Amino acid sequence: MGRLFVFSLECVAFLLLLYPVFSLARPLPQRDPVYLNFVLNATDLPSEDYYDYIIVGGGTAGCPLAATLSQSYRVLVLERGGVPYGNQQLMTQEGFLTTLTQVDTYDSPAQAFTSEDGVPNARGRILGGSSAINAGFYSRADQEFYKHSGVNWDLSLVNQSYEWVERGVVFRPELKNWQSAVRDGLVEAGVDPYNGFSLDHLVGTKIGGSTFDSSGKRHSAADLLNYARVGSIKVAIYASVERVLLASLSSSNATTRLRQSAIGVVFRDQMGRYHHAMVKEKGEVLLCAGALGSPQLLLLSGIGPRSYLSSWGIPVAYHHPYVGQFLYDNPRNGISIVPPVPLEHSLIQVVGITEAGAYVEAASNVIPFTSPARSVFIRTPSSPLFLTVATIMEKIVGPLSSGSLRLASTDVRLNPIVRFNYFTNPIDVERCVNGTRRIGDLLRSRSMDYFKFREWFGTRNFRFVGPALPVDQSNNEQMADFCRRTVSTIWHYHGGCVVGKVVDNNYHVIGIDALRVVDGSTFSVSPGTNPQATLMMLGRYLGLKIIKERTRLK
Ligand SMILES: Cc1cc2nc3c(=O)[nH]c(=O)nc-3n(C[C@H](O)[C@H](O)[C@H](O)COP(=O)(O)OP(=O)(O)OC[C@H]3O[C@@H](n4cnc5c(N)ncnc54)[C@H](O)[C@@H]3O)c2cc1C
Ligand SMILES: *[C@@H]1O[C@H](CO)[C@@H](O)[C@H](O)[C@H]1NC(C)=O
Ligand SMILES: *[C@@H]1O[C@H](CO)[C@@H](O)[C@H](O)[C@H]1NC(C)=O
Ligand SMILES: *[C@@H]1O[C@H](CO)[C@@H](O)[C@H](O)[C@H]1NC(C)=O
Ligand SMILES: *[C@@H]1O[C@H](CO)[C@@H](O)[C@H](O)[C@H]1NC(C)=O
């Protein structure tokens, strides 16, 4: 056995030696993603170059947008992080919590931030954006979202765009014991009907899609770059965009004021060198830097509230009072238990869509004793050697409570300071009370009995890790107190450049030409149960629209 092993290693080494002789391309194994062919280190970009579209942020919306535009135009993607492919921890569900806890200021794929509300949170810093570090649950937006988002959606193009995304990166998950029990328990608890597997937003209980495939491997928005046109796209990694370059273009129309127009961006590579990427005539800068990144970049570019920018000494290019305002985060509340039997690892696969303003989801995590990962889901950990922790959580619709974002520094690499003001709107509290009550109903269902410990005197009880629900769940005060006391995040924060306030219904930054924002910062509510489906759809959708617009203008 030992010899065989050595022998095969020698063979591999031998083949590797021969490899460059046979291949002109980089020595990549066969199944590497196509996108690696056009990803390059930002240090290798010239100090100035011209493109039709410059996409700032290779994230959840940015990647599908770039892939789509590259079919007709020359596209540059500037992403501050590296690539997820090849990173074992990022590519599997088991690595989820570890990724979220292995954070540092400048380099890790998850950049941690804590809002002024005191809730720890995270944002993606890697190609694929937050879709490359998230829990992978995939579910389309609710109909209300299209009606109230301030955009005149072409709903057949919306469907086409979702389908394009789903052909690339969405899978049907296989339920094991915890997720199956949650599904059955939800139906018993009256979150009905049971809708089976569906990507649509349907009231009741369903199995949703997942970006983890049947072998457990993660797919993300980065994989959508595989649909790009290879000769017309460059994706620069470790490219940190510092600001948008604006110019006042003189117009032939003498009665209008000079209009500001985006003409390019300034970015820095890992060696600290500056580069300019400039847009060609009729081109645009498209900000896809996410709910924290896009408002931050607008502020750093002088687009924001006048007096605020002045207080930082940033020259005001355009007074925009709502940049960084209307920032939201959906509170997450719930319980965690240690089951009497070991459970498989699972991230979200099932959702209960109630009509009472809340969605119920679940996860199960196998957590080693030494791991700081426990603190992500559990506030007060106990400490056996291995902990299987099963979690049930609810996320409220909306939310209505909103906060804001401001700069902590003019260094773009540092997180802005954010505040979400969880539960300042009483309707959000009511939704949370409704949602946590549903968790109570679920815990009382027969399907959950199996996860209780048998006490010596014969009764069966859950072993909670962290706070249990209030005993009297009919007491609104106590339930509201539980919501406030145990609030955490489901990482669906959004807003900061919302439609109708900062961008128009075509995602153009109001008052500035050739500049759009296309990402979660434009949302004033979180779409559906989980936002990534809608964000990937949005990237594809806007790409198709932009191509159509320009074809019509010709
Ligand atoms: C831990 C976690 C779990 C989640 N679980 C789920 C889930 O299961 N299902 C679901 O639907 N949603 C989930 N979400 C939410 C979802 O992933 C996000 O809402 C979504 O990915 C945000 O997309 P975006 O395009 O707005 O921003 P992002 O995907 O975050 O993209 C922004 C990109 O811009 C880059 N960037 C920012 N600033 C700059 C700059 N100055 N220069 C260059 N690049 C820059 C970032 O590195 C990033 O790649 C989760 C999120 C997290 C963090
Ligand atoms: C990018 O290139 C620079 C300069 O060649 C190098 O120092 C750096 O390590 C590279 N980064 C990566 C992640 O390859
Ligand atoms: C879009 O798809 C949904 C189902 O996913 C369907 O209900 C709706 O009618 C479709 N809309 C259009 C315009 O095709
Ligand atoms: C100039 O622009 C204004 C505002 O966009 C418009 O109302 C006006 O008709 C334009 N005039 C000419 C001569 O094009
Ligand atoms: C909470 O649930 C009750 C009972 O189902 C419902 O009447 C009420 O509208 C819900 N509240 C919110 C804010 O949705």
mmCIF file of C-alpha atoms in Angstrom, residues 299-523:
data_model
loop_
_atom_site.group_PDB
_atom_site.id
_atom_site.type_symbol
_atom_site.label_atom_id
_atom_site.label_comp_id
_atom_site.label_asym_id
_atom_site.label_seq_id
_atom_site.Cartn_x
_atom_site.Cartn_y
_atom_site.Cartn_z
ATOM 1 C CA LEU A 299 -18.917 59.757 -0.630
ATOM 2 C CA LEU A 300 -15.197 59.418 -1.340
ATOM 3 C CA SER A 301 -15.864 60.711 -4.867
ATOM 4 C CA GLY A 302 -17.582 63.861 -3.586
ATOM 5 C CA ILE A 303 -21.139 62.686 -4.222
ATOM 6 C CA GLY A 304 -23.101 63.022 -0.983
ATOM 7 C CA PRO A 305 -24.489 65.483 1.553
ATOM 8 C CA ARG A 306 -22.621 68.784 1.021
ATOM 9 C CA SER A 307 -21.887 69.748 4.597
ATOM 10 C CA TYR A 308 -20.935 66.198 5.541
ATOM 11 C CA LEU A 309 -18.417 65.946 2.681
ATOM 12 C CA SER A 310 -17.007 69.338 3.617
ATOM 13 C CA SER A 311 -16.473 68.177 7.191
ATOM 14 C CA TRP A 312 -14.066 65.570 5.758
ATOM 15 C CA GLY A 313 -12.457 68.081 3.384
ATOM 16 C CA ILE A 314 -13.764 66.144 0.382
ATOM 17 C CA PRO A 315 -14.466 68.510 -2.547
ATOM 18 C CA VAL A 316 -18.195 68.402 -3.291
ATOM 19 C CA ALA A 317 -18.883 67.258 -6.842
ATOM 20 C CA TYR A 318 -22.622 66.891 -6.402
ATOM 21 C CA HIS A 319 -24.825 67.508 -3.392
ATOM 22 C CA HIS A 320 -26.701 64.250 -2.782
ATOM 23 C CA PRO A 321 -28.437 64.278 0.611
ATOM 24 C CA TYR A 322 -29.418 60.600 0.729
ATOM 25 C CA VAL A 323 -26.128 58.857 -0.043
ATOM 26 C CA GLY A 324 -25.507 56.558 2.933
ATOM 27 C CA GLN A 325 -29.025 57.124 4.303
ATOM 28 C CA PHE A 326 -31.830 54.508 4.321
ATOM 29 C CA LEU A 327 -29.505 51.701 5.312
ATOM 30 C CA TYR A 328 -31.284 48.614 6.610
ATOM 31 C CA ASP A 329 -30.538 45.245 8.152
ATOM 32 C CA ASN A 330 -33.111 42.518 8.765
ATOM 33 C CA PRO A 331 -32.815 41.378 12.361
ATOM 34 C CA ARG A 332 -32.336 37.664 12.947
ATOM 35 C CA ASN A 333 -33.677 36.092 16.128
ATOM 36 C CA GLY A 334 -34.029 32.507 17.201
ATOM 37 C CA ILE A 335 -32.808 29.679 19.327
ATOM 38 C CA SER A 336 -30.031 27.098 19.254
ATOM 39 C CA ILE A 337 -30.140 23.639 20.783
ATOM 40 C CA VAL A 338 -27.682 20.836 21.345
ATOM 41 C CA PRO A 339 -29.425 17.662 20.151
ATOM 42 C CA PRO A 340 -29.000 14.290 21.924
ATOM 43 C CA VAL A 341 -27.891 12.729 18.623
ATOM 44 C CA PRO A 342 -25.129 13.995 16.350
ATOM 45 C CA LEU A 343 -26.489 15.838 13.337
ATOM 46 C CA GLU A 344 -25.151 16.369 9.853
ATOM 47 C CA HIS A 345 -23.885 19.769 8.890
ATOM 48 C CA SER A 346 -26.460 21.832 7.004
ATOM 49 C CA LEU A 347 -26.863 25.440 6.019
ATOM 50 C CA ILE A 348 -30.270 26.817 5.038
ATOM 51 C CA GLN A 349 -32.325 24.545 2.725
ATOM 52 C CA VAL A 350 -35.906 24.957 3.928
ATOM 53 C CA VAL A 351 -37.950 28.083 4.554
ATOM 54 C CA GLY A 352 -41.294 28.792 6.165
ATOM 55 C CA ILE A 353 -42.923 31.794 4.513
ATOM 56 C CA THR A 354 -45.571 33.100 6.909
ATOM 57 C CA GLU A 355 -48.086 35.839 6.233
ATOM 58 C CA ALA A 356 -47.256 37.443 9.560
ATOM 59 C CA GLY A 357 -44.169 39.367 8.425
ATOM 60 C CA ALA A 358 -41.487 36.741 9.062
ATOM 61 C CA TYR A 359 -39.596 33.883 7.441
ATOM 62 C CA VAL A 360 -38.344 30.863 9.388
ATOM 63 C CA GLU A 361 -35.113 29.066 8.424
ATOM 64 C CA ALA A 362 -32.722 26.598 10.052
ATOM 65 C CA ALA A 363 -29.126 25.385 10.091
ATOM 66 C CA SER A 364 -27.098 22.710 11.873
ATOM 67 C CA ASN A 365 -23.434 23.091 12.593
ATOM 68 C CA VAL A 366 -20.793 20.753 13.846
ATOM 69 C CA ILE A 367 -18.470 22.977 15.788
ATOM 70 C CA PRO A 368 -15.132 21.949 17.299
ATOM 71 C CA PHE A 369 -14.629 22.948 20.913
ATOM 72 C CA THR A 370 -11.660 25.215 20.255
ATOM 73 C CA SER A 371 -13.300 27.123 17.419
ATOM 74 C CA PRO A 372 -14.219 30.735 17.953
ATOM 75 C CA ALA A 373 -16.822 29.990 15.247
ATOM 76 C CA ARG A 374 -19.366 29.297 17.970
ATOM 77 C CA SER A 375 -19.761 32.941 18.729
ATOM 78 C CA VAL A 376 -21.277 33.577 15.291
ATOM 79 C CA PHE A 377 -24.461 31.690 16.071
ATOM 80 C CA ILE A 378 -24.356 31.491 19.815
ATOM 81 C CA ARG A 379 -23.824 34.266 22.265
ATOM 82 C CA THR A 380 -23.133 32.107 25.378
ATOM 83 C CA PRO A 381 -21.349 28.911 24.411
ATOM 84 C CA SER A 382 -21.049 25.857 26.633
ATOM 85 C CA SER A 383 -18.047 23.660 26.031
ATOM 86 C CA PRO A 384 -18.052 19.913 25.284
ATOM 87 C CA LEU A 385 -15.404 18.686 22.807
ATOM 88 C CA PHE A 386 -17.581 18.760 19.745
ATOM 89 C CA LEU A 387 -20.767 20.658 19.634
ATOM 90 C CA THR A 388 -23.523 19.897 17.170
ATOM 91 C CA VAL A 389 -25.669 22.932 17.346
ATOM 92 C CA ALA A 390 -29.016 23.112 15.610
ATOM 93 C CA THR A 391 -30.419 26.542 15.018
ATOM 94 C CA ILE A 392 -33.865 27.842 14.125
ATOM 95 C CA MET A 393 -34.073 31.478 13.172
ATOM 96 C CA GLU A 394 -36.532 33.962 11.846
ATOM 97 C CA LYS A 395 -35.909 36.985 9.676
ATOM 98 C CA ILE A 396 -38.483 39.726 9.457
ATOM 99 C CA VAL A 397 -39.834 41.165 6.217
ATOM 100 C CA GLY A 398 -38.512 44.634 5.316
ATOM 101 C CA PRO A 399 -37.370 45.949 7.735
ATOM 102 C CA LEU A 400 -38.906 49.384 8.207
ATOM 103 C CA SER A 401 -36.374 50.587 10.775
ATOM 104 C CA SER A 402 -33.494 52.279 9.012
ATOM 105 C CA GLY A 403 -30.098 53.663 9.819
ATOM 106 C CA SER A 404 -27.191 55.212 7.992
ATOM 107 C CA LEU A 405 -23.580 54.973 7.019
ATOM 108 C CA ARG A 406 -20.727 57.411 7.426
ATOM 109 C CA LEU A 407 -17.021 57.356 6.751
ATOM 110 C CA ALA A 408 -14.583 56.155 9.400
ATOM 111 C CA SER A 409 -11.663 57.221 7.262
ATOM 112 C CA THR A 410 -10.839 58.352 3.754
ATOM 113 C CA ASP A 411 -8.976 55.025 3.376
ATOM 114 C CA VAL A 412 -11.403 52.961 1.275
ATOM 115 C CA ARG A 413 -10.059 49.715 2.735
ATOM 116 C CA LEU A 414 -11.518 50.500 6.152
ATOM 117 C CA ASN A 415 -15.177 49.803 6.848
ATOM 118 C CA PRO A 416 -17.498 52.757 7.037
ATOM 119 C CA ILE A 417 -19.331 53.222 10.349
ATOM 120 C CA VAL A 418 -22.849 51.862 10.119
ATOM 121 C CA ARG A 419 -25.915 51.928 12.305
ATOM 122 C CA PHE A 420 -29.090 49.966 11.541
ATOM 123 C CA ASN A 421 -31.355 51.052 14.413
ATOM 124 C CA TYR A 422 -32.929 47.597 14.735
ATOM 125 C CA PHE A 423 -36.525 47.603 16.009
ATOM 126 C CA THR A 424 -36.946 51.367 16.194
ATOM 127 C CA ASN A 425 -40.103 50.907 14.125
ATOM 128 C CA PRO A 426 -42.787 49.107 16.204
ATOM 129 C CA ILE A 427 -44.008 47.130 13.180
ATOM 130 C CA ASP A 428 -40.608 45.451 13.009
ATOM 131 C CA VAL A 429 -41.033 44.419 16.641
ATOM 132 C CA GLU A 430 -44.477 42.992 15.900
ATOM 133 C CA ARG A 431 -43.093 41.031 12.940
ATOM 134 C CA CYS A 432 -40.343 39.627 15.124
ATOM 135 C CA VAL A 433 -42.815 38.666 17.851
ATOM 136 C CA ASN A 434 -44.898 36.892 15.209
ATOM 137 C CA GLY A 435 -41.821 35.120 13.826
ATOM 138 C CA THR A 436 -40.461 33.975 17.182
ATOM 139 C CA ARG A 437 -43.918 32.740 18.130
ATOM 140 C CA ARG A 438 -43.789 30.555 15.026
ATOM 141 C CA ILE A 439 -40.467 29.176 16.254
ATOM 142 C CA GLY A 440 -42.268 28.319 19.509
ATOM 143 C CA ASP A 441 -44.992 26.482 17.546
ATOM 144 C CA LEU A 442 -42.318 24.643 15.580
ATOM 145 C CA LEU A 443 -40.531 23.556 18.769
ATOM 146 C CA ARG A 444 -43.798 22.116 20.089
ATOM 147 C CA SER A 445 -44.390 20.068 16.909
ATOM 148 C CA ARG A 446 -44.022 16.274 17.032
ATOM 149 C CA SER A 447 -41.202 16.394 14.482
ATOM 150 C CA MET A 448 -39.019 18.111 17.050
ATOM 151 C CA ASP A 449 -39.390 15.497 19.812
ATOM 152 C CA TYR A 450 -36.444 13.546 18.480
ATOM 153 C CA PHE A 451 -34.112 16.448 19.291
ATOM 154 C CA LYS A 452 -34.996 16.607 22.980
ATOM 155 C CA PHE A 453 -33.008 15.065 25.819
ATOM 156 C CA ARG A 454 -34.732 12.510 28.030
ATOM 157 C CA GLU A 455 -34.426 13.589 31.647
ATOM 158 C CA TRP A 456 -34.005 10.983 34.428
ATOM 159 C CA PHE A 457 -37.595 11.474 35.544
ATOM 160 C CA GLY A 458 -38.920 10.716 32.071
ATOM 161 C CA THR A 459 -39.813 14.073 30.584
ATOM 162 C CA ARG A 460 -38.109 15.322 27.461
ATOM 163 C CA ASN A 461 -36.612 18.772 27.112
ATOM 164 C CA PHE A 462 -34.518 20.747 24.715
ATOM 165 C CA ARG A 463 -31.010 21.726 25.758
ATOM 166 C CA PHE A 464 -30.711 25.303 24.686
ATOM 167 C CA VAL A 465 -27.423 26.965 23.934
ATOM 168 C CA GLY A 466 -27.928 30.640 24.611
ATOM 169 C CA PRO A 467 -31.315 32.103 25.466
ATOM 170 C CA ALA A 468 -34.521 30.059 25.187
ATOM 171 C CA LEU A 469 -37.801 31.642 24.085
ATOM 172 C CA PRO A 470 -39.832 33.241 26.880
ATOM 173 C CA VAL A 471 -42.000 30.659 28.653
ATOM 174 C CA ASP A 472 -45.150 32.702 28.167
ATOM 175 C CA GLN A 473 -45.087 33.233 24.418
ATOM 176 C CA SER A 474 -48.462 34.936 24.443
ATOM 177 C CA ASN A 475 -46.923 37.827 26.367
ATOM 178 C CA ASN A 476 -46.143 40.532 23.802
ATOM 179 C CA GLU A 477 -43.892 42.477 26.161
ATOM 180 C CA GLN A 478 -41.716 39.490 26.951
ATOM 181 C CA MET A 479 -41.527 38.436 23.325
ATOM 182 C CA ALA A 480 -40.591 41.970 22.230
ATOM 183 C CA ASP A 481 -37.942 42.030 24.923
ATOM 184 C CA PHE A 482 -36.570 38.711 23.618
ATOM 185 C CA CYS A 483 -36.378 40.223 20.100
ATOM 186 C CA ARG A 484 -34.406 43.250 21.278
ATOM 187 C CA ARG A 485 -32.208 41.333 23.680
ATOM 188 C CA THR A 486 -31.145 38.565 21.257
ATOM 189 C CA VAL A 487 -30.953 40.475 17.975
ATOM 190 C CA SER A 488 -28.304 39.385 15.508
ATOM 191 C CA THR A 489 -27.959 39.614 11.741
ATOM 192 C CA ILE A 490 -28.789 37.298 8.858
ATOM 193 C CA TRP A 491 -26.370 39.435 6.759
ATOM 194 C CA HIS A 492 -29.049 40.744 4.387
ATOM 195 C CA TYR A 493 -28.196 44.394 5.011
ATOM 196 C CA HIS A 494 -29.077 46.662 2.089
ATOM 197 C CA GLY A 495 -29.697 50.284 1.107
ATOM 198 C CA GLY A 496 -27.461 53.344 1.212
ATOM 199 C CA CYS A 497 -28.072 54.238 -2.473
ATOM 200 C CA VAL A 498 -31.763 53.447 -2.702
ATOM 201 C CA VAL A 499 -33.881 53.751 -5.839
ATOM 202 C CA GLY A 500 -35.787 57.022 -5.940
ATOM 203 C CA LYS A 501 -33.401 58.735 -3.540
ATOM 204 C CA VAL A 502 -29.892 58.216 -4.919
ATOM 205 C CA VAL A 503 -30.479 56.340 -8.165
ATOM 206 C CA ASP A 504 -33.371 56.645 -10.603
ATOM 207 C CA ASN A 505 -35.511 53.752 -11.801
ATOM 208 C CA ASN A 506 -32.816 52.811 -14.297
ATOM 209 C CA TYR A 507 -30.136 52.708 -11.589
ATOM 210 C CA HIS A 508 -28.431 55.917 -12.834
ATOM 211 C CA VAL A 509 -27.003 58.066 -10.064
ATOM 212 C CA ILE A 510 -29.364 61.027 -10.141
ATOM 213 C CA GLY A 511 -27.648 64.153 -11.501
ATOM 214 C CA ILE A 512 -24.517 62.418 -12.781
ATOM 215 C CA ASP A 513 -24.039 60.987 -16.259
ATOM 216 C CA ALA A 514 -22.419 57.638 -17.073
ATOM 217 C CA LEU A 515 -22.619 56.385 -13.498
ATOM 218 C CA ARG A 516 -24.938 53.713 -12.112
ATOM 219 C CA VAL A 517 -25.164 51.664 -8.945
ATOM 220 C CA VAL A 518 -26.219 48.036 -9.412
ATOM 221 C CA ASP A 519 -26.227 46.045 -6.172
ATOM 222 C CA GLY A 520 -27.972 45.607 -2.823
ATOM 223 C CA SER A 521 -27.377 49.235 -1.881
ATOM 224 C CA THR A 522 -30.295 50.164 -4.170
ATOM 225 C CA PHE A 523 -32.876 48.077 -2.257
#
